[in-house]
């Protein structure tokens, strides 16, 4: 292969990977800025409006286990391509204009994101085995930037096109189609791989730390998705214009880019992550309290505080999964359990907050409920953040300070030797957001 073709192949690989990561959150983040319009147009109650996000988040948890099955059957690259195409179809269906299409499209899009959440960390391991850390950072940054772009640009695009909420939300399908086109050369290559490694689920489910990690993962996701679904509406009802409310949500997401890259580096060197978990949760609670007390006074400050707290919380949740599991198989299993169960818990948030808003007639009770969830998040984080026997291998100590784990490239396994053109199916069981074998030097981010 000529040098020019090698460079083109590398460019398509990286560009497709970056654009695929960008598509993981716009379907979720692009709804809240126009939620009031959707509710008014289709006659939905606040609970019905919150259920749009709830449907997608339920899919993230319940249907994530489909991804390893698909990856073993078709390979990682083809599974990612299918996810992008199904995502585009779901976004178009969701914007068709009827209530059944709205919820059906949300379910289709959520299913695609659930599968993509799982395979993206494994794509990093497969195609970039010697650069797991940097490309995990690229993946996380793309994810957060996609959420920020959707929350900040949906209303301006609606005004610019004149097509209303249907046209603005349907435009999110374009990046998914573009990513699929760029990723097509990878999917056309022949998959390679061997037998799948066993996953230590039985021992994992008996370890108390598993449930602490799962609770922390779920509760920090719940407090995040509450703000993602409802904060623009809170700001609009406090008197802010719709586009400014979307910009504020975008600001919170942008802050998370830096936070999700920086926090794991520091916390991964510590024996205990309790101080980091405490700081992240208290910042999240402070943001909630600020929105409750003075939503229209200094809203940018509350969103900055929320961005720092929530970005740190998801980074710590994914880091703790890696620290508490002793090997790639255990990381995969713990990630699958924590994120599947965690997203099911998180899915309750937007719906319950919408229901509380409907019953109480204001935002005081719903935001107080969010503060209560922050308290539960802190309790779970205090347990998950302590050094503990490794999940999945009871009695074996988790890695602590000074042991950052093996070099990401050193334990990539046989599939890693195939370089950027392989598509190893059996090694694709990596749970959503986990980075098998990468140790605490990985840079997880807003992978919900």
Coordinates of C-alpha atoms in Angstrom, one line a residue:
X1 CA 0.0 0.0 0.0
X2 CA 1.4 3.4 -1.0
X3 CA 2.2 6.0 1.6
X4 CA -0.6 8.2 0.2
X5 CA -3.2 5.4 0.6
X6 CA -2.0 4.7 4.1
X7 CA -2.4 8.3 5.1
X8 CA -5.9 8.4 3.5
X9 CA -6.9 5.2 5.4
X10 CA -5.6 6.7 8.7
X11 CA -7.5 9.9 8.0
X12 CA -10.8 8.1 7.3
X13 CA -10.3 6.0 10.4
X14 CA -9.7 8.9 12.8
X15 CA -12.3 11.2 11.1
X16 CA -14.9 8.5 11.3
X17 CA -14.1 7.7 14.9
X18 CA -14.2 11.3 16.0
X19 CA -17.5 12.0 14.2
X20 CA -19.0 8.7 15.6
X21 CA -18.2 9.9 19.1
X22 CA -19.8 13.3 18.3
X23 CA -23.1 11.4 17.6
X24 CA -23.5 9.8 21.0
X25 CA -25.4 12.6 22.8
X26 CA -27.1 15.0 20.3
X27 CA -30.2 12.8 20.3
X28 CA -30.5 13.3 24.0
X29 CA -29.2 16.9 24.4
X30 CA -31.1 18.3 21.5
X31 CA -34.6 17.7 22.9
X32 CA -34.6 19.8 26.1
X33 CA -34.1 23.3 24.4
X34 CA -37.3 22.7 22.3
X35 CA -39.2 20.6 24.9
X36 CA -41.8 23.3 25.6
X37 CA -42.6 23.5 21.9
X38 CA -42.9 19.8 21.5
X39 CA -45.2 19.5 24.5
X40 CA -47.4 22.4 23.3
X41 CA -47.5 21.1 19.7
X42 CA -48.3 17.5 20.6
X43 CA -50.4 18.2 23.7
X44 CA -48.0 16.4 26.1
X45 CA -48.0 16.9 29.9
X46 CA -44.7 17.6 31.7
X47 CA -44.5 13.9 32.6
X48 CA -45.1 13.0 29.0
X49 CA -42.4 15.5 27.9
X50 CA -39.9 14.0 30.4
X51 CA -40.7 10.6 29.1
X52 CA -39.1 11.4 25.8
X53 CA -35.7 11.4 27.5
X54 CA -36.7 8.6 29.8
X55 CA -37.4 6.3 26.9
X56 CA -33.9 6.9 25.4
X57 CA -32.1 6.4 28.8
X58 CA -34.1 3.2 29.5
X59 CA -32.8 1.9 26.2
X60 CA -29.2 2.8 27.2
X61 CA -29.5 0.5 30.1
X62 CA -31.8 -2.3 29.1
X63 CA -30.5 -2.8 25.6
X64 CA -26.7 -2.3 26.1
X65 CA -26.2 -6.1 26.5
X66 CA -27.1 -6.4 22.9
X67 CA -23.8 -4.9 21.8
X68 CA -21.5 -7.8 22.8
X69 CA -23.8 -10.2 21.0
X70 CA -23.8 -8.1 17.8
X71 CA -20.0 -7.5 18.0
X72 CA -19.3 -11.2 18.3
X73 CA -21.6 -11.9 15.3
X74 CA -20.7 -9.1 13.0
X75 CA -17.5 -7.5 14.4
X76 CA -17.0 -4.1 16.1
X77 CA -16.7 -2.0 13.0
X78 CA -19.9 -3.3 11.3
X79 CA -21.8 -3.0 14.6
X80 CA -20.7 0.7 14.9
X81 CA -21.8 1.4 11.3
X82 CA -25.2 -0.2 11.9
X83 CA -25.5 1.8 15.1
X84 CA -24.9 5.1 13.2
X85 CA -27.5 4.2 10.5
X86 CA -30.1 3.1 13.0
X87 CA -29.5 6.3 15.0
X88 CA -30.1 8.4 11.9
X89 CA -33.3 6.5 11.2
X90 CA -34.5 6.9 14.7
X91 CA -33.9 10.7 14.7
X92 CA -35.9 11.1 11.5
X93 CA -38.8 9.0 12.9
X94 CA -38.8 11.0 16.1
X95 CA -39.3 14.2 14.2
X96 CA -42.1 12.9 12.0
X97 CA -44.7 14.9 14.1
X98 CA -47.0 12.4 15.8
X99 CA -46.9 11.2 19.4
X100 CA -46.3 7.5 18.5
X101 CA -43.5 8.4 16.1
X102 CA -42.0 10.6 18.8
X103 CA -41.7 7.8 21.3
X104 CA -40.9 5.1 18.8
X105 CA -38.1 7.2 17.3
X106 CA -36.8 8.0 20.7
X107 CA -36.6 4.2 21.4
X108 CA -34.9 3.5 18.1
X109 CA -32.3 6.2 18.7
X110 CA -31.8 5.1 22.3
X111 CA -31.1 1.5 21.1
X112 CA -28.5 2.7 18.6
X113 CA -26.8 4.9 21.3
X114 CA -26.8 1.9 23.7
X115 CA -24.9 -0.3 21.3
X116 CA -22.5 2.5 20.3
X117 CA -21.8 3.3 24.0
X118 CA -20.6 -0.2 24.5
X119 CA -18.5 -0.6 21.3
X120 CA -16.7 2.8 21.3
X121 CA -14.2 2.0 24.1
X122 CA -13.5 -1.4 22.4
X123 CA -13.0 0.4 19.1
X124 CA -10.3 2.5 20.9
X125 CA -8.7 -0.7 22.1
X126 CA -8.8 -2.4 18.8
X127 CA -7.7 0.4 16.4
X128 CA -5.4 2.4 18.7
X129 CA -3.9 -0.2 21.0
X130 CA -0.7 1.9 21.6
X131 CA -2.6 5.1 22.1
X132 CA -5.5 4.1 24.3
X133 CA -5.3 7.1 26.6
X134 CA -5.1 9.9 24.0
X135 CA -7.8 8.4 21.8
X136 CA -10.1 7.8 24.8
X137 CA -9.6 11.5 25.5
X138 CA -10.6 12.3 21.8
X139 CA -13.6 10.0 22.2
X140 CA -14.8 11.6 25.4
X141 CA -14.2 15.2 24.1
X142 CA -16.3 14.3 21.0
X143 CA -19.1 13.0 23.1
X144 CA -19.3 16.1 25.3
X145 CA -18.9 18.5 22.4
X146 CA -21.7 16.7 20.6
X147 CA -24.0 17.3 23.6
X148 CA -22.9 20.9 23.8
X149 CA -23.5 21.5 20.1
X150 CA -26.9 20.0 20.2
X151 CA -28.1 21.9 23.2
X152 CA -26.6 25.2 22.0
X153 CA -27.5 25.0 18.3
X154 CA -31.0 23.4 18.2
X155 CA -32.9 26.6 18.7
X156 CA -30.8 28.8 16.4
X157 CA -31.1 26.1 13.7
X158 CA -34.9 26.1 14.2
X159 CA -35.0 29.9 13.7
X160 CA -32.6 29.8 10.8
X161 CA -34.4 27.1 8.9
X162 CA -38.0 28.0 9.8
X163 CA -38.9 24.3 10.0
X164 CA -39.9 24.3 13.7
X165 CA -38.8 21.7 16.2
X166 CA -39.3 18.9 13.8
X167 CA -36.8 20.2 11.3
X168 CA -34.3 21.3 13.9
X169 CA -34.2 17.9 15.6
X170 CA -34.2 16.0 12.3
X171 CA -31.0 17.8 11.3
X172 CA -29.1 15.7 14.0
X173 CA -29.4 12.8 11.6
X174 CA -26.9 14.5 9.2
X175 CA -23.8 14.0 11.4
X176 CA -24.8 10.3 11.9
X177 CA -25.0 9.7 8.2
X178 CA -21.7 11.5 7.6
X179 CA -20.0 9.4 10.3
X180 CA -21.4 6.3 8.7
X181 CA -20.0 7.3 5.3
X182 CA -16.5 7.9 6.8
X183 CA -16.7 4.7 8.8
X184 CA -17.7 2.5 5.8
X185 CA -14.2 1.6 4.8
X186 CA -13.6 0.0 8.2
X187 CA -16.8 -1.9 8.1
X188 CA -16.0 -3.3 4.7
X189 CA -12.9 -5.0 6.0
X190 CA -13.2 -8.7 7.0
X191 CA -13.6 -9.2 10.8
X192 CA -11.0 -11.2 12.6
X193 CA -10.8 -12.7 16.0
X194 CA -10.8 -15.8 18.2
X195 CA -12.9 -17.3 21.1
X196 CA -14.3 -14.9 23.6
X197 CA -12.9 -14.8 27.1
X198 CA -15.3 -15.7 30.0
X199 CA -16.7 -13.0 32.1
X200 CA -16.6 -13.3 35.9
X201 CA -20.2 -12.3 36.5
X202 CA -20.9 -14.7 39.4
X203 CA -18.1 -13.5 41.6
X204 CA -18.8 -9.9 40.5
X205 CA -22.4 -10.0 41.6
X206 CA -21.3 -11.3 45.1
X207 CA -18.9 -8.4 45.6
X208 CA -20.4 -5.5 47.7
X209 CA -18.3 -3.0 45.9
X210 CA -20.1 -3.9 42.6
X211 CA -23.4 -2.5 44.0
X212 CA -21.7 0.6 45.4
X213 CA -20.2 1.3 42.1
X214 CA -23.5 0.6 40.3
X215 CA -25.4 2.9 42.7
X216 CA -22.9 5.7 42.2
X217 CA -22.9 5.3 38.4
X218 CA -26.7 5.3 38.4
X219 CA -27.3 8.2 40.8
X220 CA -24.7 10.5 39.1
X221 CA -26.4 9.7 35.8
X222 CA -29.8 10.4 37.3
X223 CA -28.8 13.9 38.5
X224 CA -27.2 14.6 35.1
X225 CA -30.2 13.5 33.0
X226 CA -32.5 15.6 35.2
X227 CA -30.6 18.7 34.3
X228 CA -30.2 17.6 30.7
X229 CA -34.0 17.2 30.3
X230 CA -35.4 20.0 32.4
X231 CA -33.0 22.9 33.1
X232 CA -33.7 24.8 29.8
X233 CA -37.4 24.6 30.7
X234 CA -36.6 25.8 34.3
X235 CA -34.7 28.8 32.9
X236 CA -37.4 29.6 30.3
X237 CA -40.1 29.6 33.0
X238 CA -37.9 31.9 35.1
X239 CA -38.0 34.4 32.2
X240 CA -34.9 33.6 30.1
X241 CA -35.4 33.3 26.3
X242 CA -35.2 29.8 24.8
X243 CA -32.0 30.3 22.9
X244 CA -30.2 31.6 26.0
X245 CA -31.5 28.6 28.0
X246 CA -30.0 26.3 25.3
X247 CA -26.7 28.2 25.5
X248 CA -26.6 27.7 29.2
X249 CA -26.9 24.0 28.9
X250 CA -24.3 24.0 26.2
X251 CA -21.9 26.0 28.5
X252 CA -22.3 23.2 31.2
X253 CA -21.4 20.6 28.6
X254 CA -18.4 22.5 27.3
X255 CA -17.0 22.8 30.8
X256 CA -17.1 19.0 31.1
X257 CA -14.6 18.6 28.3
X258 CA -11.7 19.9 30.4
X259 CA -13.0 18.3 33.6
X260 CA -13.4 14.8 32.2
X261 CA -9.8 14.9 30.9
X262 CA -8.2 16.3 34.0
X263 CA -10.0 14.6 37.0
X264 CA -9.1 11.0 36.2
X265 CA -5.4 11.9 35.9
X266 CA -5.3 13.2 39.5
X267 CA -7.8 10.8 41.0
X268 CA -6.1 7.7 39.4
X269 CA -2.9 8.4 41.3
X270 CA -4.7 8.4 44.7
X271 CA -5.3 5.3 46.8
X272 CA -8.9 6.5 47.6
X273 CA -11.2 8.5 45.4
X274 CA -13.4 9.5 48.3
X275 CA -12.2 13.2 48.4
X276 CA -12.8 13.5 44.6
X277 CA -16.2 11.9 44.8
X278 CA -17.1 14.2 47.7
X279 CA -16.0 17.4 45.9
X280 CA -17.8 16.4 42.7
X281 CA -21.1 15.6 44.4
X282 CA -21.0 18.8 46.6
X283 CA -20.4 20.9 43.5
X284 CA -23.3 19.2 41.7
X285 CA -25.5 19.9 44.8
X286 CA -24.4 23.5 44.9
X287 CA -25.4 23.9 41.2
X288 CA -28.9 22.5 42.0
X289 CA -29.2 24.8 45.0
X290 CA -28.3 27.8 42.9
X291 CA -30.8 27.0 40.2
X292 CA -33.4 26.5 43.0
X293 CA -32.7 29.8 44.8
X294 CA -32.0 32.2 41.9
X295 CA -32.4 30.6 38.4
X296 CA -32.4 33.9 36.5
X297 CA -29.8 35.9 38.6
X298 CA -26.5 34.3 37.6
X299 CA -27.5 31.2 35.7
X300 CA -24.1 31.0 33.9
X301 CA -22.5 30.5 37.4
X302 CA -24.8 27.7 38.3
X303 CA -24.2 26.0 35.0
X304 CA -20.4 26.3 35.4
X305 CA -20.6 24.7 38.9
X306 CA -22.9 21.9 37.6
X307 CA -20.6 21.3 34.6
X308 CA -17.6 20.9 36.9
X309 CA -19.4 18.7 39.4
X310 CA -21.2 16.5 36.9
X311 CA -18.2 16.2 34.5
X312 CA -16.0 15.1 37.5
X313 CA -18.7 12.7 38.7
X314 CA -19.0 10.7 35.4
X315 CA -15.2 10.7 35.0
X316 CA -14.9 9.3 38.5
X317 CA -17.6 6.7 38.0
X318 CA -15.9 5.3 35.0
X319 CA -12.4 5.5 36.6
X320 CA -13.6 3.7 39.7
X321 CA -14.9 0.9 37.4
X322 CA -11.4 0.5 36.1
X323 CA -9.7 0.7 39.5
X324 CA -12.0 -1.8 41.2
X325 CA -11.6 -4.5 38.6
X326 CA -8.3 -6.4 38.4
X327 CA -8.2 -7.3 34.7
X328 CA -9.9 -6.6 31.3
X329 CA -12.5 -9.3 31.7
X330 CA -13.5 -8.0 35.1
X331 CA -13.5 -4.4 33.9
X332 CA -15.9 -5.4 31.1
X333 CA -18.2 -7.3 33.4
X334 CA -18.3 -4.6 36.1
X335 CA -18.9 -1.9 33.4
X336 CA -21.7 -3.9 31.9
X337 CA -23.4 -4.4 35.3
X338 CA -22.8 -0.8 36.6
X339 CA -23.9 1.0 33.4
X340 CA -26.8 -1.3 32.5
X341 CA -28.4 -1.1 35.9
X342 CA -27.2 2.5 36.4
X343 CA -29.0 3.8 33.2
X344 CA -32.2 2.0 34.2
X345 CA -32.1 3.9 37.5
X346 CA -31.1 7.2 35.7
X347 CA -34.1 6.8 33.4
X348 CA -36.5 7.4 36.2
X349 CA -35.1 10.9 36.8
X350 CA -36.6 13.0 34.0
X351 CA -40.0 11.3 34.2
X352 CA -40.2 11.7 38.0
X353 CA -39.1 15.3 37.9
X354 CA -41.7 16.0 35.2
X355 CA -44.4 14.3 37.3
X356 CA -43.4 16.3 40.4
X357 CA -43.6 19.5 38.4
X358 CA -47.0 18.5 37.2
X359 CA -48.3 17.7 40.7
X360 CA -46.6 20.6 42.6
X361 CA -47.1 23.2 39.9
X362 CA -43.6 24.7 40.3
X363 CA -39.9 23.8 40.4
X364 CA -39.2 23.9 44.1
X365 CA -40.2 20.3 44.9
X366 CA -38.6 18.8 41.8
X367 CA -35.3 20.6 42.5
X368 CA -35.4 19.6 46.1
X369 CA -35.8 16.0 44.9
X370 CA -32.7 16.5 42.8
X371 CA -30.8 17.7 45.8
X372 CA -32.0 14.5 47.6
X373 CA -30.6 12.4 44.8
X374 CA -27.3 14.2 45.2
X375 CA -27.3 13.1 48.9
X376 CA -27.8 9.5 47.9
X377 CA -25.1 9.9 45.2
X378 CA -22.7 11.1 47.9
X379 CA -23.5 8.1 50.1
X380 CA -22.9 5.6 47.3
X381 CA -19.7 7.4 46.2
X382 CA -18.2 7.3 49.6
X383 CA -18.5 3.5 49.5
X384 CA -17.5 3.1 45.9
X385 CA -14.5 5.5 46.2
X386 CA -12.8 3.6 49.1
X387 CA -10.0 1.1 48.3
X388 CA -11.7 -2.3 48.3
X389 CA -11.2 -5.9 47.1
X390 CA -11.4 -6.0 43.4
X391 CA -14.8 -6.6 41.9
X392 CA -15.0 -10.0 40.2
X393 CA -12.0 -11.4 42.1
X394 CA -12.9 -11.2 45.9
X395 CA -9.9 -11.0 48.1
X396 CA -7.6 -9.5 45.5
X397 CA -6.7 -5.8 46.2
X398 CA -7.6 -3.2 43.8
X399 CA -4.8 -1.1 42.4
X400 CA -3.9 1.8 44.6
X401 CA -1.6 4.8 44.5
X402 CA 1.5 4.4 42.5
X403 CA 0.3 1.5 40.5
X404 CA -1.3 2.9 37.4
X405 CA -1.7 -0.5 35.9
X406 CA -0.2 -2.0 32.7
X407 CA 0.6 0.1 29.7
X408 CA -2.6 0.2 27.5
X409 CA -0.7 -1.3 24.6
X410 CA 0.9 -4.1 26.6
X411 CA -2.3 -6.0 27.3
X412 CA -4.2 -5.3 24.2
X413 CA -4.3 -9.0 23.4
X414 CA -4.1 -10.7 20.1
X415 CA -6.7 -8.4 18.5
X416 CA -4.5 -5.4 19.1
X417 CA -1.8 -6.8 16.9
X418 CA -4.0 -6.4 13.9
X419 CA -3.5 -2.6 13.9
X420 CA -6.0 -0.1 12.8
X421 CA -7.5 -2.2 10.1
X422 CA -8.7 -5.2 12.2
X423 CA -12.2 -5.7 13.5
X424 CA -11.9 -8.1 16.4
X425 CA -15.3 -9.2 17.4
X426 CA -14.7 -11.4 20.5
X427 CA -12.7 -8.6 22.2
X428 CA -15.6 -6.2 21.8
X429 CA -17.4 -7.0 25.1
X430 CA -16.1 -3.8 26.6
X431 CA -18.9 -2.3 28.6
X432 CA -20.0 1.3 27.8
X433 CA -17.3 3.7 28.9
X434 CA -14.9 1.1 30.2
X435 CA -11.5 0.8 28.8
X436 CA -10.4 -2.8 29.3
X437 CA -6.8 -3.1 30.4
X438 CA -6.1 0.6 30.2
X439 CA -5.8 1.1 34.0
X440 CA -6.5 4.4 35.7
X441 CA -4.6 6.4 33.1
X442 CA -7.5 6.3 30.8
X443 CA -9.6 9.5 30.5
X444 CA -13.2 8.6 30.7
X445 CA -15.8 11.2 30.2
X446 CA -19.5 12.0 29.8
X447 CA -20.2 8.5 28.4
X448 CA -23.8 8.3 29.5

